[in-house]
PDB file of C-alpha atoms in Angstrom:
ATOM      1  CA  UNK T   1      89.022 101.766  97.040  1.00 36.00           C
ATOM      2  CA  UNK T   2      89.447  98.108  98.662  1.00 40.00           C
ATOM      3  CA  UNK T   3      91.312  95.789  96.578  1.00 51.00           C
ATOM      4  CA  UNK T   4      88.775  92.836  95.663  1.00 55.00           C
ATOM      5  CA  UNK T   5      89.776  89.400  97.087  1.00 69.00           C
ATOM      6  CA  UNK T   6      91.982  87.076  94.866  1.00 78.00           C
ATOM      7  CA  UNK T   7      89.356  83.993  96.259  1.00 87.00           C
ATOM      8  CA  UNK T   8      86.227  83.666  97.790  1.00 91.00           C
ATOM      9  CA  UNK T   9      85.890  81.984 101.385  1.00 94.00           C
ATOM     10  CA  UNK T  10      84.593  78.810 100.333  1.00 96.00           C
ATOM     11  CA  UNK T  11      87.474  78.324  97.924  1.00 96.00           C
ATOM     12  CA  UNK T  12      90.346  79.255 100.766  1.00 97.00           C
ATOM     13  CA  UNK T  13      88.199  76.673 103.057  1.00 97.00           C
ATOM     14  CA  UNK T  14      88.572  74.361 100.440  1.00 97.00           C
ATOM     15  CA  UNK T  15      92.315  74.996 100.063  1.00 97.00           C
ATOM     16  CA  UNK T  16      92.848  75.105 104.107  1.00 97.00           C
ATOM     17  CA  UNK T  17      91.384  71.412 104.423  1.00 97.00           C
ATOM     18  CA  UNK T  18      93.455  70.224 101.858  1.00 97.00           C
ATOM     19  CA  UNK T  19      96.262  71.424 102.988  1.00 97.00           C
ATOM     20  CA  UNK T  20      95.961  70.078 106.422  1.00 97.00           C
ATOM     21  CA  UNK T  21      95.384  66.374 105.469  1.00 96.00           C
ATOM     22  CA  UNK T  22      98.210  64.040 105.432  1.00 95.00           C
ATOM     23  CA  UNK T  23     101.283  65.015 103.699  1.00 96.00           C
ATOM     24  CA  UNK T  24     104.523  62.697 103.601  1.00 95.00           C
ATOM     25  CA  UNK T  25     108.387  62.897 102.697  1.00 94.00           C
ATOM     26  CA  UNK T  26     108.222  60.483  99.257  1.00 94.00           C
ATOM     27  CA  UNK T  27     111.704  60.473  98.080  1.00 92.00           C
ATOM     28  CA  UNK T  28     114.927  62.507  97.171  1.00 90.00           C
ATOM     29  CA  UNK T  29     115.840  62.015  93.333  1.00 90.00           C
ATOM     30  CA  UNK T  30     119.633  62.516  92.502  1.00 86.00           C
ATOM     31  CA  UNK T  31     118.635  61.847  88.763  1.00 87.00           C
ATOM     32  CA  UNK T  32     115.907  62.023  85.994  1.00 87.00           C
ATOM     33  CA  UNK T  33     115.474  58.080  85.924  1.00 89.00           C
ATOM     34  CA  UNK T  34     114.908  58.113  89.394  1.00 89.00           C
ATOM     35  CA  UNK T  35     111.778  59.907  89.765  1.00 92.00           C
ATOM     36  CA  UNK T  36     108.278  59.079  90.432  1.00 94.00           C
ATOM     37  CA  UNK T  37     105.569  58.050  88.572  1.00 93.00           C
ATOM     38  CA  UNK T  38     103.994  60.623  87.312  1.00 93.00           C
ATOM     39  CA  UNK T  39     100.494  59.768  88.191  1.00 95.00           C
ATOM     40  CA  UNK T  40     100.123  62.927  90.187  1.00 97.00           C
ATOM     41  CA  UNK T  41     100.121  66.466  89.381  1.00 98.00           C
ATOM     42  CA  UNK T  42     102.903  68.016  90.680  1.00 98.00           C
ATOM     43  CA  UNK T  43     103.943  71.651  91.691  1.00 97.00           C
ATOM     44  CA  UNK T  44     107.922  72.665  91.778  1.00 96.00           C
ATOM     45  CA  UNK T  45     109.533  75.133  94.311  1.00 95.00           C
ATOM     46  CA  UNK T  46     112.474  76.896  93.183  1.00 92.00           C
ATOM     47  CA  UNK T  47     114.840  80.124  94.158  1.00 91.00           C
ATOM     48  CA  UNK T  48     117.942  81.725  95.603  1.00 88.00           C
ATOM     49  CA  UNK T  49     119.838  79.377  98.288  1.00 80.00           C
ATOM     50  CA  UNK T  50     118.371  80.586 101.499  1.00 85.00           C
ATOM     51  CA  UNK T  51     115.334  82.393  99.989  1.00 92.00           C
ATOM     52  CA  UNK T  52     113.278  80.162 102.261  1.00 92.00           C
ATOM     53  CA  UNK T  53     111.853  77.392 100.353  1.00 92.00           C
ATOM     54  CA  UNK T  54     111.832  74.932 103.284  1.00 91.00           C
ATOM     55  CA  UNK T  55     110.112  77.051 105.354  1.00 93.00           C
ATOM     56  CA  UNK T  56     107.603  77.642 102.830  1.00 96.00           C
ATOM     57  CA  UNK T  57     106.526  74.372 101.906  1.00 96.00           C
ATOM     58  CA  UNK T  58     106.205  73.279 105.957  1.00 95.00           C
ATOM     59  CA  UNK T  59     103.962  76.225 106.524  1.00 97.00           C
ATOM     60  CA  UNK T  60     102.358  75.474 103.887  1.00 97.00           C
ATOM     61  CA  UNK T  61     100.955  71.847 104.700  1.00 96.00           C
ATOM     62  CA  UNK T  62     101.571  73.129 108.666  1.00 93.00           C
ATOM     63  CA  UNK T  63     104.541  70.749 109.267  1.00 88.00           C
ATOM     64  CA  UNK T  64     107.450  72.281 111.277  1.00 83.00           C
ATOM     65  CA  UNK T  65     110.025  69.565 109.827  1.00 82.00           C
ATOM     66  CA  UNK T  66     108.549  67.934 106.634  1.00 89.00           C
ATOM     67  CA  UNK T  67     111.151  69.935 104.131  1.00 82.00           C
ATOM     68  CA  UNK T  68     114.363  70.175 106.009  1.00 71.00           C
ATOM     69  CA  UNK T  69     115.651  74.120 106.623  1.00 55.00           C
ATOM     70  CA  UNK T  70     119.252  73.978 107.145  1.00 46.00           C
ATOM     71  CA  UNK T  71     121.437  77.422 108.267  1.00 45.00           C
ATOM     72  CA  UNK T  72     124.286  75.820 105.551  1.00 46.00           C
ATOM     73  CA  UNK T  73     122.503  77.425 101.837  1.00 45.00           C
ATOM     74  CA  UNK T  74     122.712  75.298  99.265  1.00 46.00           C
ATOM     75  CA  UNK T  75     122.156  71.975 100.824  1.00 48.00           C
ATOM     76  CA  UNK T  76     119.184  70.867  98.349  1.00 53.00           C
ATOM     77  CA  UNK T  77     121.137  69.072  95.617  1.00 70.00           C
ATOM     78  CA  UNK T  78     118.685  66.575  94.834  1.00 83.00           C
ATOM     79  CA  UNK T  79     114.650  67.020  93.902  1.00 90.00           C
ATOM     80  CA  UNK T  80     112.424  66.069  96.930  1.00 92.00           C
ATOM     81  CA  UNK T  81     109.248  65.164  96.684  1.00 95.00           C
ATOM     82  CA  UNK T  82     106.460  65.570  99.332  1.00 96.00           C
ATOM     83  CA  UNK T  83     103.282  63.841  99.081  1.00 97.00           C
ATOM     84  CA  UNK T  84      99.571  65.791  99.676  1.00 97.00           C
ATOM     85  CA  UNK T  85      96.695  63.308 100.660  1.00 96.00           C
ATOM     86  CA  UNK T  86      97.618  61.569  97.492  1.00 96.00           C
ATOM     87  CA  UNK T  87      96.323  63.980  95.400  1.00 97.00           C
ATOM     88  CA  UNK T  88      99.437  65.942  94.516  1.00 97.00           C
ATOM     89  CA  UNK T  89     103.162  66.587  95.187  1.00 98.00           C
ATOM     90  CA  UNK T  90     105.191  69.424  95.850  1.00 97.00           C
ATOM     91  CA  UNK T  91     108.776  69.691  94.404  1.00 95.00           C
ATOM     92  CA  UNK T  92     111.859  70.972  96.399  1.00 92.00           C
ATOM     93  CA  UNK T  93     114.203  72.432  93.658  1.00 89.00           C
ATOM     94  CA  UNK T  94     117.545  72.122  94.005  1.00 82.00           C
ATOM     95  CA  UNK T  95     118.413  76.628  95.337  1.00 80.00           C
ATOM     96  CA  UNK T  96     120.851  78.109  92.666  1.00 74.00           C
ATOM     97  CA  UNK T  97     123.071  81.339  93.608  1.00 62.00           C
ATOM     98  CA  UNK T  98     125.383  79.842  96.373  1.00 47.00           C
ATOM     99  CA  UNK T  99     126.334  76.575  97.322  1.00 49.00           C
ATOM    100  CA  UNK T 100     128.929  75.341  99.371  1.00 50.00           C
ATOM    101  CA  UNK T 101     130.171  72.546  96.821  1.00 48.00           C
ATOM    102  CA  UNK T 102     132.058  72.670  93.441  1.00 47.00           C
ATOM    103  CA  UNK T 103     131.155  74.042  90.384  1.00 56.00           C
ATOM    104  CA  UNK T 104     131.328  70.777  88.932  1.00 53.00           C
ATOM    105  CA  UNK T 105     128.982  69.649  91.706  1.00 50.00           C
ATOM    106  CA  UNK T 106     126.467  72.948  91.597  1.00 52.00           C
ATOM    107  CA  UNK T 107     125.954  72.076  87.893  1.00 59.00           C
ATOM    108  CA  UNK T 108     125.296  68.811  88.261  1.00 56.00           C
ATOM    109  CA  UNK T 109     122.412  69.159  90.565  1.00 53.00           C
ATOM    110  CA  UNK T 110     121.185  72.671  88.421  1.00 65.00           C
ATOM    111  CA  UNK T 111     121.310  70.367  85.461  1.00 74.00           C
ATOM    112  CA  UNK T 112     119.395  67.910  87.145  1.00 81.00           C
ATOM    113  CA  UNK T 113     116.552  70.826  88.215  1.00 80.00           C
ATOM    114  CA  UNK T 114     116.541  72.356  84.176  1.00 81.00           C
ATOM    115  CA  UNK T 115     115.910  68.570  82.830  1.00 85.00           C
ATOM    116  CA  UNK T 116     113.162  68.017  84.981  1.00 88.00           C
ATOM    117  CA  UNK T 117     111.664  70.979  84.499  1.00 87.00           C
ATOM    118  CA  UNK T 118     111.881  70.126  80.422  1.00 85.00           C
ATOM    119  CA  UNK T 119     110.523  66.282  80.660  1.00 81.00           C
ATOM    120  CA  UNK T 120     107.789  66.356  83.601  1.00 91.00           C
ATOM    121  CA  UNK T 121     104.348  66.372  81.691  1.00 92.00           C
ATOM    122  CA  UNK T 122     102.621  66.169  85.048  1.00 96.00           C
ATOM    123  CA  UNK T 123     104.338  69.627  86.092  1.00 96.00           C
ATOM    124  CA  UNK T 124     101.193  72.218  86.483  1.00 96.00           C
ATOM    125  CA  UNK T 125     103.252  74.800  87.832  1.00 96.00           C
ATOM    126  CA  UNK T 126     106.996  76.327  89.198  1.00 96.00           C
ATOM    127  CA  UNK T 127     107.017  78.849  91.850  1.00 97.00           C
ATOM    128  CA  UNK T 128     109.706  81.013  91.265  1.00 97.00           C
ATOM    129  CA  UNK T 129     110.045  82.363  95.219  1.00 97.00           C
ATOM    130  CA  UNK T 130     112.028  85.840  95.967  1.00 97.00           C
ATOM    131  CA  UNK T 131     112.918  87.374  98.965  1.00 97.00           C
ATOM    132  CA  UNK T 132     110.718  90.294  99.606  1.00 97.00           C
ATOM    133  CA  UNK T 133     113.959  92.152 100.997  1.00 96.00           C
ATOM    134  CA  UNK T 134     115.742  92.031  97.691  1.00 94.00           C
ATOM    135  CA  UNK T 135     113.292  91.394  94.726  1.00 95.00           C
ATOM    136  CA  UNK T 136     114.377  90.360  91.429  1.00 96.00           C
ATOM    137  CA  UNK T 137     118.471  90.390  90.778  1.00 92.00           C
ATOM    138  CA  UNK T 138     120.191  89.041  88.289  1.00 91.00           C
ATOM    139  CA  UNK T 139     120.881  85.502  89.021  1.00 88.00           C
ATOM    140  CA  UNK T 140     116.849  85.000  88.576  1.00 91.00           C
ATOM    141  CA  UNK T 141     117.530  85.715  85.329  1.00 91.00           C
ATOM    142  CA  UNK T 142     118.987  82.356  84.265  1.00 87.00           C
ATOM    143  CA  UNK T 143     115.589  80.105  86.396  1.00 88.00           C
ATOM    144  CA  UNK T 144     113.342  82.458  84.565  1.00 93.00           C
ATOM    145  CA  UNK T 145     114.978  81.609  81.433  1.00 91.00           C
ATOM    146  CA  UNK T 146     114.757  78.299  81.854  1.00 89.00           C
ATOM    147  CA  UNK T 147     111.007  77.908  82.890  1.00 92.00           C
ATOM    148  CA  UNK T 148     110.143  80.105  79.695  1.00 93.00           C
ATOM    149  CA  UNK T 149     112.348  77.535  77.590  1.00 90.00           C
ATOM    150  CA  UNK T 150     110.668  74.693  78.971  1.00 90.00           C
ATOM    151  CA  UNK T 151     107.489  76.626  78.410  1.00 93.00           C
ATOM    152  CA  UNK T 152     106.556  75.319  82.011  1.00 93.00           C
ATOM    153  CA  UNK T 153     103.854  78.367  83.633  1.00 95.00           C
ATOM    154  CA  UNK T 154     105.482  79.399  86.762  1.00 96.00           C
ATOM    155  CA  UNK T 155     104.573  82.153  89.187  1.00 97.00           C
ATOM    156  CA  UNK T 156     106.228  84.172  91.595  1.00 97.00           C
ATOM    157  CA  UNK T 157     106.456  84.342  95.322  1.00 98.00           C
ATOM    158  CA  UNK T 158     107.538  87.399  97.495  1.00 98.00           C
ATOM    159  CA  UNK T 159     109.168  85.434 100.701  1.00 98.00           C
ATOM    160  CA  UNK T 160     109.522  87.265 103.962  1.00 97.00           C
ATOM    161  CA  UNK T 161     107.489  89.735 103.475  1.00 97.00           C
ATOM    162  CA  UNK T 162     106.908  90.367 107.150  1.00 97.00           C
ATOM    163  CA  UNK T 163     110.311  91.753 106.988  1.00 96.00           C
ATOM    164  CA  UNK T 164     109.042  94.705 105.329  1.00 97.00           C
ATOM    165  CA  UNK T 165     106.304  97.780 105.724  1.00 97.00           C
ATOM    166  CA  UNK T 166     102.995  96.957 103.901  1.00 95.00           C
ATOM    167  CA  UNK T 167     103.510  99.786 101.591  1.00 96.00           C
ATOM    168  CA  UNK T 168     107.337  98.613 101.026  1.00 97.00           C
ATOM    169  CA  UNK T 169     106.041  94.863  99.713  1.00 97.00           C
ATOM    170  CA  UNK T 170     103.474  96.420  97.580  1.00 96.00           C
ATOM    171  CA  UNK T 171     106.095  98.492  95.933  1.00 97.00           C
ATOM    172  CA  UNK T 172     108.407  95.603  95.631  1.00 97.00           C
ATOM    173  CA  UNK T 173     105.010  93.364  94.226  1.00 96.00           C
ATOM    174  CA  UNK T 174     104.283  96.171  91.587  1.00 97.00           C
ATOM    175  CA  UNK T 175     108.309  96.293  89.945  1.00 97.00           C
ATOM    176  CA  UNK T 176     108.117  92.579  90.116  1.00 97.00           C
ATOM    177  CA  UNK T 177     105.068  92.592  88.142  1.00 97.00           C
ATOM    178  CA  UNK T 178     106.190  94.879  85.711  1.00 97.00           C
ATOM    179  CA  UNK T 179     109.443  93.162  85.368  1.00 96.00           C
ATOM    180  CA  UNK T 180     107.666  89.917  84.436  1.00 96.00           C
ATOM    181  CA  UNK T 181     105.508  91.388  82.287  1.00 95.00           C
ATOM    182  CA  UNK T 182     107.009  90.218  78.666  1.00 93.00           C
ATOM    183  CA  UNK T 183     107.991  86.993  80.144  1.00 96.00           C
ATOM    184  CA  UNK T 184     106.247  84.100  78.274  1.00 95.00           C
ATOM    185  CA  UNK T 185     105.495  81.405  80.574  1.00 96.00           C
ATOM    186  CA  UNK T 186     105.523  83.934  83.637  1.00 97.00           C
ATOM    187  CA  UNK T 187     101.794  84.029  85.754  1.00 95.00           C
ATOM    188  CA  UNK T 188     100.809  87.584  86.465  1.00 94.00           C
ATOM    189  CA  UNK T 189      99.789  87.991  89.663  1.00 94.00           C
ATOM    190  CA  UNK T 190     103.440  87.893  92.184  1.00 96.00           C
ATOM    191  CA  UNK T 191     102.152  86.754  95.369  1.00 96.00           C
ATOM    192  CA  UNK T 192     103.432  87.929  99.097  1.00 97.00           C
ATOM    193  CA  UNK T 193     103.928  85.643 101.630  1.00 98.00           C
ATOM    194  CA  UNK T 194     105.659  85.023 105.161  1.00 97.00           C
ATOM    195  CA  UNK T 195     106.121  81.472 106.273  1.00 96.00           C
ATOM    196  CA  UNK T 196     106.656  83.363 110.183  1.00 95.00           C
ATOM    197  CA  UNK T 197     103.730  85.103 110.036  1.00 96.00           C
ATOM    198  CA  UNK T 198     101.079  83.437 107.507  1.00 96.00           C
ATOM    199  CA  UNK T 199     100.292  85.693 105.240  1.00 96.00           C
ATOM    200  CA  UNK T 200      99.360  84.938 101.700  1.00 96.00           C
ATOM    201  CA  UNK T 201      99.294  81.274 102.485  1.00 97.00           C
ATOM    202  CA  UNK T 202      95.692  80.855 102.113  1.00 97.00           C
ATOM    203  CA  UNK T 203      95.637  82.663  98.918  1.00 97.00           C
ATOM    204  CA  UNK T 204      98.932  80.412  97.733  1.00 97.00           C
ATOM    205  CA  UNK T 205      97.107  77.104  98.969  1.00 98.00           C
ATOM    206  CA  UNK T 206      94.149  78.027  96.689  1.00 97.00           C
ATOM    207  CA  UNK T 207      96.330  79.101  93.505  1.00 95.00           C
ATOM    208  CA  UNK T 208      98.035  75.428  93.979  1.00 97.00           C
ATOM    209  CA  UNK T 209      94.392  73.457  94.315  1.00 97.00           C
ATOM    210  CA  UNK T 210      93.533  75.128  91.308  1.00 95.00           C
ATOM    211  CA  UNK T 211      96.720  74.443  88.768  1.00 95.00           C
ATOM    212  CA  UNK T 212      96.646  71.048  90.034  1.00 96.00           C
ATOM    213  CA  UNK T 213      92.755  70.888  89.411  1.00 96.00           C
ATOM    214  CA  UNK T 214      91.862  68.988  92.666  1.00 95.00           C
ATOM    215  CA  UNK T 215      89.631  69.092  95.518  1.00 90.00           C
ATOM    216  CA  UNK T 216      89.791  68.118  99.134  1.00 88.00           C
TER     217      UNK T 216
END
């Protein structure tokens, strides 16, 4: 039985020529009172140090060096914001699980991820992203948490999922699924995706177009 397609052509068209207009660095915010407007709907990236966030966001808008990918985890202790063709931004997160800083230091710039996640009307969605390789442990817990507090709908993303057999993601998609299940504010449908490779990115484009309700 084939699987019927999350989207229909016209609608991943519609997602792949937004997604290739113009999109632009904005500004890093090292607190609440220094963010943006918000005249734009916004989407937030969030997840483990080194889950691949960076990578995600420049395949995304097909930019090798818009969000910065360092080897050093942890480096994203401020929120970044990347501009699409005006229309919307994307959110850099600061990661959570390692960081090569203080404690005083990693809480300051968690805190700073938790309150804007609590005061951002113009927040349509979080995506929670997890490496296909390990799924769901238990320092998700405490993000997941959080985005249910804030009642702010957030979905999760399977990174690297090249890494791993087809039938191996699809296992790791359905526990993930389950896990989520009773979760408040949690979407669904856990997408797969491989910032190397492409895959799911159309279907990832498309979910953002439509939580931000825009058009190209």
């Amino acid at each position: 039985m084939t699987e019927e397609p999350l989207y229909d052509e016209e609608t991943l068209e519609a997602a792949r020529v937004l997604f290739a207009r113009q999109a632009s660095f904005l500004m890093g915010a090292v607190s609440i009172d220094g963010l943006p407007a918000g005249d734009l709907p916004e989407v937030a990236f969030a997840g483990r140090s080194n889950v691949g966030k960076s990578s995600l966001i420049n395949a995304l808008v097909g930019h090798k060096h818009l969000a910065r990918a360092s080897n050093e985890p942890g480096r994203t202790r401020e929120l970044n914001f990347f501009v699409l063709d005006d229309k919307l931004r994307l959110v850099d997160l600061p990661g959570y699980g390692w960081a090569k800083a203080s404690k005083v230091a990693v809480k300051k710039f968690q805190n700073l991820g938790r309150d804007f996640l609590r005061g951002r009307a113009n927040l349509k969605r979080a995506y929670l992203l997890i490496d296909a390789r390990h799924g769901l442990k238990e320092v998700d817990e405490e993000p997941m948490a959080a985005f249910d507090k804030a009642a702010v709908s957030y979905q999760i993303i399977l990174t690297k999922a090249d890494k791993l057999k087809v039938s191996e993601v699809e296992a790791v998609r359905a526990r993930t699924e389950a896990a989520i299940r009773k979760r408040p504010a949690a979407f669904p449908r856990v997408l797969a995706t491989s910032s190397e490779k492409g895959t799911g990115l159309p279907e990832l484009r498309a979910e953002i177009m439509a939580a931000c309700e825009v058009t190209p």
